[in-house]
Coordinates of C-alpha atoms and ligand atoms in Angstrom, one line a residue:
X1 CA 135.4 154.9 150.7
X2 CA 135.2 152.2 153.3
X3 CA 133.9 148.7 152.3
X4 CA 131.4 147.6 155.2
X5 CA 130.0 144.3 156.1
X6 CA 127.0 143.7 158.0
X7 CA 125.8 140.5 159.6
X8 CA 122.0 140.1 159.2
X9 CA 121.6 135.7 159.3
X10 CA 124.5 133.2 160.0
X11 CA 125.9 134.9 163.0
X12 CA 125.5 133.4 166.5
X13 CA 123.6 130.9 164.8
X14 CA 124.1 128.3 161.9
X15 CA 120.7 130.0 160.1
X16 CA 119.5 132.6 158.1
X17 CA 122.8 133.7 156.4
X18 CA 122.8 137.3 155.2
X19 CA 126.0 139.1 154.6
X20 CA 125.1 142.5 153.5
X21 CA 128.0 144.5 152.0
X22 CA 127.8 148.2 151.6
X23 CA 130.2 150.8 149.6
X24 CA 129.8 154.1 148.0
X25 CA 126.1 153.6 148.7
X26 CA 125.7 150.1 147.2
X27 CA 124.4 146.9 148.3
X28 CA 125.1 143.3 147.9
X29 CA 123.7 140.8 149.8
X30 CA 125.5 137.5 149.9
X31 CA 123.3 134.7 150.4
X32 CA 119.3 135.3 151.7
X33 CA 118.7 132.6 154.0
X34 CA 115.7 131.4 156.3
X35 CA 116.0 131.2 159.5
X36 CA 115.3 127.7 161.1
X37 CA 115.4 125.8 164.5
X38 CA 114.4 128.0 167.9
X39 CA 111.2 129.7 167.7
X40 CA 113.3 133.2 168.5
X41 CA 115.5 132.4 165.5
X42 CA 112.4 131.8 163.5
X43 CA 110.3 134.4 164.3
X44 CA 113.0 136.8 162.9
X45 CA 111.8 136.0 159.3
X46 CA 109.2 137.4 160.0
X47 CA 110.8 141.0 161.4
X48 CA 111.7 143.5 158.4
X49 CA 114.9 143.3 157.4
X50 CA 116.7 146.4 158.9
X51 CA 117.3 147.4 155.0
X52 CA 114.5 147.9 152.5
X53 CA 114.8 145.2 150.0
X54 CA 113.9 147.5 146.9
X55 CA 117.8 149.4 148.2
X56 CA 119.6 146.3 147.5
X57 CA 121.5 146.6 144.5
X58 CA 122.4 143.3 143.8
X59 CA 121.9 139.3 145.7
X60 CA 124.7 136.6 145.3
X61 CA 124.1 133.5 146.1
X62 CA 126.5 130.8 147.7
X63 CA 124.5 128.0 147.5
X64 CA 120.7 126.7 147.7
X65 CA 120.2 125.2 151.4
X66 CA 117.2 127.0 152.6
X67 CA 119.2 128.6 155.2
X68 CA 120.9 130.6 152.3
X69 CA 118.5 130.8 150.2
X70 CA 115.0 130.7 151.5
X71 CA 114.2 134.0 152.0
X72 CA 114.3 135.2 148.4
X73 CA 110.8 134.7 147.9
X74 CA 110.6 137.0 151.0
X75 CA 112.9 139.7 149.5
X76 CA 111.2 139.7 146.3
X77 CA 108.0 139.5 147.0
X78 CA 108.5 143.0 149.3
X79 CA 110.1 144.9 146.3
X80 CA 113.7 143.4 145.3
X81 CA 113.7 143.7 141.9
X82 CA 117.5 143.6 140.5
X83 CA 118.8 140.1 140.2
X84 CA 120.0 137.1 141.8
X85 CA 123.3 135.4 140.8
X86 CA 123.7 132.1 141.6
X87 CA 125.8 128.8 139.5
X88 CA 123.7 126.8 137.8
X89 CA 123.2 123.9 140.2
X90 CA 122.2 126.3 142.2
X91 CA 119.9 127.8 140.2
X92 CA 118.9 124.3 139.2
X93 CA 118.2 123.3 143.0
X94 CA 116.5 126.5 143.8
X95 CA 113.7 125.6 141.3
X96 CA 113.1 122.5 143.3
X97 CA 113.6 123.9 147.0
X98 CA 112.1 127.3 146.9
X99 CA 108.7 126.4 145.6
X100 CA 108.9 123.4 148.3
X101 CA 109.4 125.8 151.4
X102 CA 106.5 127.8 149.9
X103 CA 104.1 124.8 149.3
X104 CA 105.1 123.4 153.0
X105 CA 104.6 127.0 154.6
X106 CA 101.2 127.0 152.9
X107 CA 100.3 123.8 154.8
X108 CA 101.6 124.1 157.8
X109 CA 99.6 127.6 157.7
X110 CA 96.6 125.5 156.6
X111 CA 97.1 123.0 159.2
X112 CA 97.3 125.5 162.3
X113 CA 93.9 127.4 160.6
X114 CA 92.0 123.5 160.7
X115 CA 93.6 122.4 164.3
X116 CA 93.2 125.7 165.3
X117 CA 96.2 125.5 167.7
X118 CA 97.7 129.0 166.0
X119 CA 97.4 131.7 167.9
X120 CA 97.1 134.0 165.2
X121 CA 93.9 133.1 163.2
X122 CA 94.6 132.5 160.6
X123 CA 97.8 132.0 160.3
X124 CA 99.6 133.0 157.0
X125 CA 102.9 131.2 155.2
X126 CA 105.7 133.3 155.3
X127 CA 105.5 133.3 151.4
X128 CA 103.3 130.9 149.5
X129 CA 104.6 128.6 146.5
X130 CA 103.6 131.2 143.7
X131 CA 105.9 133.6 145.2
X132 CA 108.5 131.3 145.0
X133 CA 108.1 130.6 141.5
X134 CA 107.4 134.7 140.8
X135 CA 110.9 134.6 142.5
X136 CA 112.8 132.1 139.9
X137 CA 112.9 134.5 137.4
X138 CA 114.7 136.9 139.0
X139 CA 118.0 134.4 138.6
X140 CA 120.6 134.7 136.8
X141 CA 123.5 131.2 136.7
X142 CA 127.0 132.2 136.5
X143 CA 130.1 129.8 135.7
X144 CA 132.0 128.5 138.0
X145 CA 135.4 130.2 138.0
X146 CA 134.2 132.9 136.1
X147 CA 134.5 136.8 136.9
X148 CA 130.9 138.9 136.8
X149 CA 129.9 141.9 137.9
X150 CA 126.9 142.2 140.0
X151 CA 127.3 145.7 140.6
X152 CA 129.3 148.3 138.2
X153 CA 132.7 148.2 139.5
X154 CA 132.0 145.3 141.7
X155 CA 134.0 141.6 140.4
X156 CA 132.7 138.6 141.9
X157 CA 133.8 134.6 141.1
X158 CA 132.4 131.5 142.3
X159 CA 134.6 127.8 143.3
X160 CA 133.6 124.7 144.1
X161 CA 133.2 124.1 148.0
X162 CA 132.0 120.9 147.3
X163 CA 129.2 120.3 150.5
X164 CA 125.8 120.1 147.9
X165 CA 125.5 120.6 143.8
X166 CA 126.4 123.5 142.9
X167 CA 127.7 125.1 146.2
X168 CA 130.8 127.6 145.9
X169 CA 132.8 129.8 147.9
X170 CA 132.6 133.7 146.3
X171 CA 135.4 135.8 146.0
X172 CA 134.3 139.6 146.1
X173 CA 136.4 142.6 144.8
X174 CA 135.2 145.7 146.0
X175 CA 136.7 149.5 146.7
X176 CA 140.3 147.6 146.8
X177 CA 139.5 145.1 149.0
X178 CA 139.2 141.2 148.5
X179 CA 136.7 139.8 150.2
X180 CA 136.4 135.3 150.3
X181 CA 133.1 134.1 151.4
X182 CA 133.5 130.3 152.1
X183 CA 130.1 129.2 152.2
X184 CA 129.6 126.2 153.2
X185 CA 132.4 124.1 153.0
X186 CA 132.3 120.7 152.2
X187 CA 134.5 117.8 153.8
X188 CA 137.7 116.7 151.6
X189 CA 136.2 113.0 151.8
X190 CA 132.6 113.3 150.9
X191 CA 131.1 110.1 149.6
X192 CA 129.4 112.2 146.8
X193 CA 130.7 115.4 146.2
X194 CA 134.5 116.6 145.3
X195 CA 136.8 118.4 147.9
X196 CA 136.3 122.2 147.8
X197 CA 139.0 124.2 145.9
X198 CA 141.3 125.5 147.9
X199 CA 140.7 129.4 148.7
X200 CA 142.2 132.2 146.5
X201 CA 144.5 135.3 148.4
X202 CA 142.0 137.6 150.4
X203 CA 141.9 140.4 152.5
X204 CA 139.4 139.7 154.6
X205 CA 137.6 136.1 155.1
X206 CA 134.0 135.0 156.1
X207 CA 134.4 131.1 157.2
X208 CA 132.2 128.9 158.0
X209 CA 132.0 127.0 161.6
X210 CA 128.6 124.8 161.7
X211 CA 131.3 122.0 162.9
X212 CA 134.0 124.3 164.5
X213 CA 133.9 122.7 167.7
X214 CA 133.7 119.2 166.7
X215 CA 135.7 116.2 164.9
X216 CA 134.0 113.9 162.7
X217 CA 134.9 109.9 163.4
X218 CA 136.8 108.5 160.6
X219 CA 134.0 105.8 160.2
X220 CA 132.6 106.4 156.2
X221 CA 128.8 105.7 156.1
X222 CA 128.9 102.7 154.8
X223 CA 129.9 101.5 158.0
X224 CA 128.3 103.0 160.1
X225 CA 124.6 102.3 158.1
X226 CA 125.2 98.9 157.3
X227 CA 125.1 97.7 160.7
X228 CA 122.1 99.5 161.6
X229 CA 120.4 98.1 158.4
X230 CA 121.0 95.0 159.2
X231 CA 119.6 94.7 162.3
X232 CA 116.6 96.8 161.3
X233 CA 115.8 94.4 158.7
X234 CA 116.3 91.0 160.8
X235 CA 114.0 92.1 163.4
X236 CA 111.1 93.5 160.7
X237 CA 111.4 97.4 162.0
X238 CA 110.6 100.5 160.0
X239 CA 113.4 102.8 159.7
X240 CA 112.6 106.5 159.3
X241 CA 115.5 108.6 157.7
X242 CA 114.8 112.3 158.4
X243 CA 116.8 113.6 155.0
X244 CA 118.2 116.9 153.4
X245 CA 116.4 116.3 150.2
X246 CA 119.8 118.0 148.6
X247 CA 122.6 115.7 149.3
X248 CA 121.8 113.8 151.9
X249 CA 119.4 112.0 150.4
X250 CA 121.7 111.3 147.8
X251 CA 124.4 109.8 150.1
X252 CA 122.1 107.7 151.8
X253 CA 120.5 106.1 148.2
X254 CA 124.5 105.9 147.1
X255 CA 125.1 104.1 150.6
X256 CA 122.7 102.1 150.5
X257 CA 123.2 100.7 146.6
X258 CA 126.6 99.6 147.7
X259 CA 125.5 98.1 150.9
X260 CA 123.2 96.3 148.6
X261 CA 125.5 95.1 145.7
X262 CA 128.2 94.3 148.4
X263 CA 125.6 91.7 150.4
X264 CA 125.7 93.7 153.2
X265 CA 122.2 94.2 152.7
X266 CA 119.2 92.2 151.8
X267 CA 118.4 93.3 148.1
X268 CA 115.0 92.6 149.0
X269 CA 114.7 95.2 151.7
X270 CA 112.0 98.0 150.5
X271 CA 113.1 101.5 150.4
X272 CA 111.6 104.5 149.4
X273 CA 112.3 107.5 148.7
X274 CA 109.3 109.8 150.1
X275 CA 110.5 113.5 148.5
X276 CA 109.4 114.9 145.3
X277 CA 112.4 117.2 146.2
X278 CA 114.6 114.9 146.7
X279 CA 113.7 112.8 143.9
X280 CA 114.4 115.7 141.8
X281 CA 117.6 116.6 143.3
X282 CA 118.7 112.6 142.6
X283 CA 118.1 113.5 139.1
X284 CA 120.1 116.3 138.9
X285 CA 123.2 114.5 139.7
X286 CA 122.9 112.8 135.8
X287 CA 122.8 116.7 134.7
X288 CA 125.9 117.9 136.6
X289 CA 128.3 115.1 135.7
X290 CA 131.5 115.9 137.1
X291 CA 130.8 118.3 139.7
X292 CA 130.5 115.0 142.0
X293 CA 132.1 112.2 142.2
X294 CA 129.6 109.4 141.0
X295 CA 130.3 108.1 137.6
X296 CA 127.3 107.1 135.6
X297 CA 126.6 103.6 136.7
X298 CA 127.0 104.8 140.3
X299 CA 124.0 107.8 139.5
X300 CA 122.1 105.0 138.2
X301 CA 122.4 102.3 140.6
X302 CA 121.6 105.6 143.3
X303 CA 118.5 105.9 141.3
X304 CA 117.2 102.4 141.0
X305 CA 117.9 101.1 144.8
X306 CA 114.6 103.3 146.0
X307 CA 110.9 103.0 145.6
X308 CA 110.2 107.2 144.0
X309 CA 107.1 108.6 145.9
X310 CA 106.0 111.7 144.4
X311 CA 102.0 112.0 145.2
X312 CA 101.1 112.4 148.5
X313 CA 98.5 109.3 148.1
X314 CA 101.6 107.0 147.5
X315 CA 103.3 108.7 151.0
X316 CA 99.5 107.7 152.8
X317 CA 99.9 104.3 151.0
X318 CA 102.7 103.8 153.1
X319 CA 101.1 103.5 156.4
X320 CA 99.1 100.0 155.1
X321 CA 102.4 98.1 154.7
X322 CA 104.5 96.4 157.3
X323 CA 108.0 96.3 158.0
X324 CA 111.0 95.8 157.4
X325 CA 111.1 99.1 155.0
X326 CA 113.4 102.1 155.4
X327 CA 111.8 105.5 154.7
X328 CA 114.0 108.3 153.4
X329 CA 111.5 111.8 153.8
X330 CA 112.3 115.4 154.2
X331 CA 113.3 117.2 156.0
X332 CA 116.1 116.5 157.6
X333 CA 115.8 118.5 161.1
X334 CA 112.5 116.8 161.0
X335 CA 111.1 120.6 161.2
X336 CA 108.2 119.8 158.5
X337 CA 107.8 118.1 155.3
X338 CA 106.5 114.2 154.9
X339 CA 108.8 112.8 157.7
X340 CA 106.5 114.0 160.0
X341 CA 104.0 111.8 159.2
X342 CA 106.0 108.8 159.2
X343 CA 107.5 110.2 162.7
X344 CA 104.0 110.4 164.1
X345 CA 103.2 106.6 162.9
X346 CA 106.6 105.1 163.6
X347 CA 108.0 106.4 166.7
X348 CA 105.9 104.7 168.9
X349 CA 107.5 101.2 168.5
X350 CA 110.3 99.9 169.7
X351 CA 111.1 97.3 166.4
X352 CA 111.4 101.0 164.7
X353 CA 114.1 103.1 164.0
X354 CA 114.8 107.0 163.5
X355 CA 118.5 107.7 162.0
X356 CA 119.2 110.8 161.5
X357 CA 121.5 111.7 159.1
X358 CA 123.7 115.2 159.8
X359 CA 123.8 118.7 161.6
X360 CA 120.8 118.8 163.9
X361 CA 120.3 122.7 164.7
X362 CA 119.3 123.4 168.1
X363 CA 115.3 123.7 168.9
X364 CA 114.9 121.3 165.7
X365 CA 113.0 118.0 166.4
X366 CA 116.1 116.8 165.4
X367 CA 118.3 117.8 168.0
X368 CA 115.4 116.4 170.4
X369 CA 115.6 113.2 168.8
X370 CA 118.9 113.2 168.8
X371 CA 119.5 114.2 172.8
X372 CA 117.0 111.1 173.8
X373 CA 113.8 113.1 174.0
X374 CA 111.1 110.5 174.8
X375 CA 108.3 112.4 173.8
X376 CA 108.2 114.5 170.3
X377 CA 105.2 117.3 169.6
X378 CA 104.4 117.2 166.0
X379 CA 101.3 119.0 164.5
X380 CA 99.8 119.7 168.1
X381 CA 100.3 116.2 169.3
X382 CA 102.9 114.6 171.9
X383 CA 104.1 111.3 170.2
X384 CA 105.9 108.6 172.6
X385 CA 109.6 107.9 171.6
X386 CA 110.1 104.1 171.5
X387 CA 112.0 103.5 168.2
X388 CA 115.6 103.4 169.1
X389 CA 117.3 106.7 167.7
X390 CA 120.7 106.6 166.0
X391 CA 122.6 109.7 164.5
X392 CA 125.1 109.3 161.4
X393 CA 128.0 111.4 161.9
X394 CA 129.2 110.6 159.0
X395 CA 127.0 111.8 156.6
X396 CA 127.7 115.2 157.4
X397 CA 127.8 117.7 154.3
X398 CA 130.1 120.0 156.8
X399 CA 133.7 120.0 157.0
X400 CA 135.0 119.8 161.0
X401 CA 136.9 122.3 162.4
X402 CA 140.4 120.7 161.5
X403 CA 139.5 120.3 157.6
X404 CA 138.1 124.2 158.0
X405 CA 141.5 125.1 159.7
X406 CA 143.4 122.9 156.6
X407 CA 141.1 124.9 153.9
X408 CA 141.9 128.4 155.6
X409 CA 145.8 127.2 155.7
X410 CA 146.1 126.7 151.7
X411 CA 145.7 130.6 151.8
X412 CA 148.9 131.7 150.3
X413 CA 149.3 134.1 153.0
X414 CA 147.4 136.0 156.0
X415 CA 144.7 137.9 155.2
X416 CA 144.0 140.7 157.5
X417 CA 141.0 140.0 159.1
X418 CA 138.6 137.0 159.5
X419 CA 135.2 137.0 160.4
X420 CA 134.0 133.0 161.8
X421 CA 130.2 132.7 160.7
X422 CA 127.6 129.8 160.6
X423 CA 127.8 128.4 164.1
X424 CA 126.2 128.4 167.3
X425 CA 128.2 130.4 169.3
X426 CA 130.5 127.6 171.0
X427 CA 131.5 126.5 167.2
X428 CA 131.9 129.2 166.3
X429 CA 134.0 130.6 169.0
X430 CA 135.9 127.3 169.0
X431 CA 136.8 127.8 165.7
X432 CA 138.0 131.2 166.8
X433 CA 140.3 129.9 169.2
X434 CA 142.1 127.0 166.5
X435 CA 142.4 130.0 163.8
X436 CA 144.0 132.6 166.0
X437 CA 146.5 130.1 168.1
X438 CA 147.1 127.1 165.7
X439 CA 147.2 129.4 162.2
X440 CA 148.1 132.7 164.1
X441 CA 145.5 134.6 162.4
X442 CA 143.2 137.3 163.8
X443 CA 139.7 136.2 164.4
X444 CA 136.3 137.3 165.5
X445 CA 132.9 136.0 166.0
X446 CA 130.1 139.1 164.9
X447 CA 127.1 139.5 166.9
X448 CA 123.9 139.1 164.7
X449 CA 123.4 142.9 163.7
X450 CA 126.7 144.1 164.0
X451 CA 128.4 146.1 161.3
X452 CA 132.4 145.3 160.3
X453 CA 135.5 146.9 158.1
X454 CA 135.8 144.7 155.1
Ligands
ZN501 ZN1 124.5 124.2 153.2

C-alpha cells in the first residue's frame, strides 16, 4: 500500500500549511494552518477543504504560528473530532493564539457590519473565539523526542527546530516509509531560541523555504535597532513595531533590555508592549526554561523593560501621550490586531517611525510598508505614509536558504525524494535549485492541490 502526500496549504505560498498524508485509508494531517496575505490566498479558508474533516483520522501539529495552526477551530468546528498532537509549548501558545484569531475575526466581522464597507452583510468571522476555545480541548502535548502514535500503526516524534517555543520538526513512520517534516526551521544564531536539532535519516523530506531565495546580513539586532532607537528617541518620534506576538515580540523586549543596560539606549525611553498575546507569550518563556536560550535574569529583565497593555482602554490611552515612545502591537504583517490603530494615528508624521520586524508575506500591509507604499488602507480608510519605514532583517525567526541547505546536509545520507514547501514560488524554487546542484539531491516544488509518493 502506497503512502501518499497531498499538499492542501504551504505550497506556492508561505500560508495555510496542510500536509495531508493518506495510507490504507487513513488520514493525518500535519499542521492546519490559515491562510494569510492576498485576498485569493485568503478567501481559500473559506472554500471546504477538498476532504471532509470528520475522515481525518488524526492532526499533528508542527508548531502554533497561525499559518499552521489557525484553522483548527475551522476543522473542529465542521466535525473533526479525534485529536490534535502537538508539544506542550505548543499547546501552551495555542491557548493564547487560537482564541486571539477568533476574538480579532469577530471584530473585524463587527467592524465591516458597523462601516458597512462588507459586501456581504453581515459579514461573519471565519470562526469566533468560543470555537477556538471548544477547540483546545481537543489537544493532546507530546514530548519532545518521544515516539507516539497518532494512528494505530502510525509512529511519529517531534525535535526542536528552534524558530518559536515549542516548534519541532516531526518525523513520520508510515507503511515503511520515513517521512521528516521540517517545519519551520529556525536560524542557528537566534537571539532567543536554540539551533534546531539536526534532522534524523528519512526517506522522503518536506523543507521549508519562506527564506530560500534570500541571505540574511550578518548584522544581529542589536545593531541594527539601536541605531534606529537612538535617533527616534533624539528627535521625540513614535515608533510603531508591527510584532509576531510569539517570538518576535520577545526578541525585540530582549533587544531592547540590552540596548538599555548597555547605554545604548535612554533607560527613560517608554515602551510598551500593546499585546495581551504577546504579553502572555513573554511569560511563557519563565515556563519553558531551557528550550531557549535566555537564562533567568535575561527572562526577567525581557519582562521589566516594557510598559504591559492588556485592556483595550490602556491601548486608547495611548493616543493622549506624546513622543518619544516605541510601540510593540500585533500583528506583525500589520494584517489586524492593535497595530492598526497605532498605524492609523502614527503614520502620518514624519518624526514617526514603522520598523517592521521579519517575513512580510506578499498582499500584507506589511510588504506595502515595506516596498515604500505611501498611502496604506486600514479599516476602509487611506492613511498618508510619512513616518520613515525601516525593516529588521535580522529578526527573522526563519533560517536562509544556506542554513536550510546546512540543516538538510547533516542528513546522514540522501533521502529519496524532497518536496520544498513554505515559499512563494521564487523561494521556493530557489531553494530547489541550491538542493538539487550544491547537495545533489532530487527536488520538487508541489503545486497547491497536487498529490505525491511519500
Ligand atoms: Zn512559524
Amino acid at each position: 500500500m502506497s503512502v501518499n502526500i497531498t499538499f492542501l496549504g504551504g505550497a506556492d505560498t508561505v500560508t495555510g500549511s496542510k500536509y495531508l498524508v493518506e495510507h490504507n485509508r487513513h488520514r493525518l494531517l500535519v499542521d492546519c494552518g490559515l491562510f494569510q496575505g492576498y485576498k485569493q490566498l485568503r478567501l481559500r479558508n473559506w472554500a471546504p477543504l477538498p476532504v471532509v474533516p470528520s475522515q481525518i483520522d488524526a492532526v499533528v501539529l508542527t508548531h502554533a504560528h497561525l499559518d499552521h495552526s489557525g484553522y483548527i477551530p475551522l476543522l473542529v468546528k465542521e466535525g473533526y473530532r479525534r485529536t490534535i498532537h502537538a508539544t506542550s509549548g505548543t499547546f501552551d501558545l495555542c491557548k493564547v493564539l487560537l482564541p486571539d484569531s477568533g476574538h480579532i475575526q469577530e471584530e473585524d466581522a463587527a467592524f465591516a457590519n458597523r462601516h458597512s464597507f462588507s459586501k456581504h452583510a453581515p459579514a461573519l468571522p471565519l470562526y469566533t473565539r468560543q470555537d477556538a476555545l471548544d477547540s483546545l480541548s481537543s489537544f493532546h502535548a507530546e514530548h519532545m523526542g518521544v515516539w507516539f502514535e497518532p494512528i494505530p500503526g502510525w509512529k511519529a516524534r517531534y525535535q526542536s527546530a528552534g524558530h518559536i517555543l515549542g516548534a519541532a520538526s516531526l518525523l513520520l513512520e508510515v507503511g515503511g516509509r520515513r517521512i521528516l517534516f521540517s517545519g519551520d526551521l529556525g536560524r542557528p544564531d537566534d537571539p532567543l531560541m536554540n539551533p534546531p536539532e539536526p534532522p534524523p535519516q528519512a526517506d522522503t523530506v518536506l523543507i521549508e523555504s519562506t527564506y530560500g531565495n534570500r541571505q540574511h546580513p550578518p548584522g544581529k539586532l542589536f545593531a541594527e535597532l539601536g541605531p534606529l532607537l537612538h535617533k527616534l528617541a533624539k528627535r521625540g518620534g513614535v515608533a510603531v513595531v508591527p510584532v509576531f506576538a510569539v517570538g518576535r515580540a520577545q526578541a525585540v523586549l530582549h533587544t531592547i533590555a540590552q540596548l538599555k543596560a548597555a547605554g545604548e539606549l535612554p533607560r527613560s525611553l517608554p515602551i510598551f508592549l500593546d499585546s495581551p498575546m504577546a504579553i502572555h507569550t513573554t511569560a511563557l518563556f519563565e515556563k519553558h526554561m531551557g528550550e531557549h536560550r535566555l537564562d533567568r535574569a535575561e527572562v526577567h529583565a525581557m519582562d521589566r523593560v516594557a510598559t504591559m497593555l492588556e485592556t483595550p482602554d490602556q491601548s486608547k490611552s495611548l493616543a493622549t501621550r506624546h513622543g518619544p515612545m516605541v510601540i510593540l502591537a500585533a500583528s506583525g504583517m500589520a494584517t489586524g490586531g492593535r497595530v492598526l490603530h497605532h498605524l492609523a494615528q502614527y503614520a502620518g508624521d514624519h518624526r514617526n517611525m514603522i520598523i517592521l520586524t521579519g517575513y512580510q508575506a506578499p498582499g500584507t500591509r506589511g510588504e506595502r510598508l515595506a516596498s515604500g507604499q505611501s498611502s496604506i488602507r486600514i479599516h476602509g480608510q487611506d492613511v498618508t505614509v510619512r513616518a520613515e519605514v525601516a525593516q529588521i532583517e535580522s529578526a527573522s525567526a526563519h533560517a536562509d536558504g544556506a542554513q536550510v541547505l546546512d540543516w538538510l546536509h547533516k542528513m546522514p545520507s540522501a533521502p529519496g525524494q524532497v518536496y520544498v514547501v513554505h515559499g512563494e514560488r521564487d523561494a521556493s524554487d530557489m531553494l530547489r535549485q541550491r538542493i538539487e546542484h550544491e547537495i545533489k539531491w532530487r527536488a520538487v516544488v508541489p503545486e497547491h492541490g497536487s498529490v505525491w509518493p511519500a
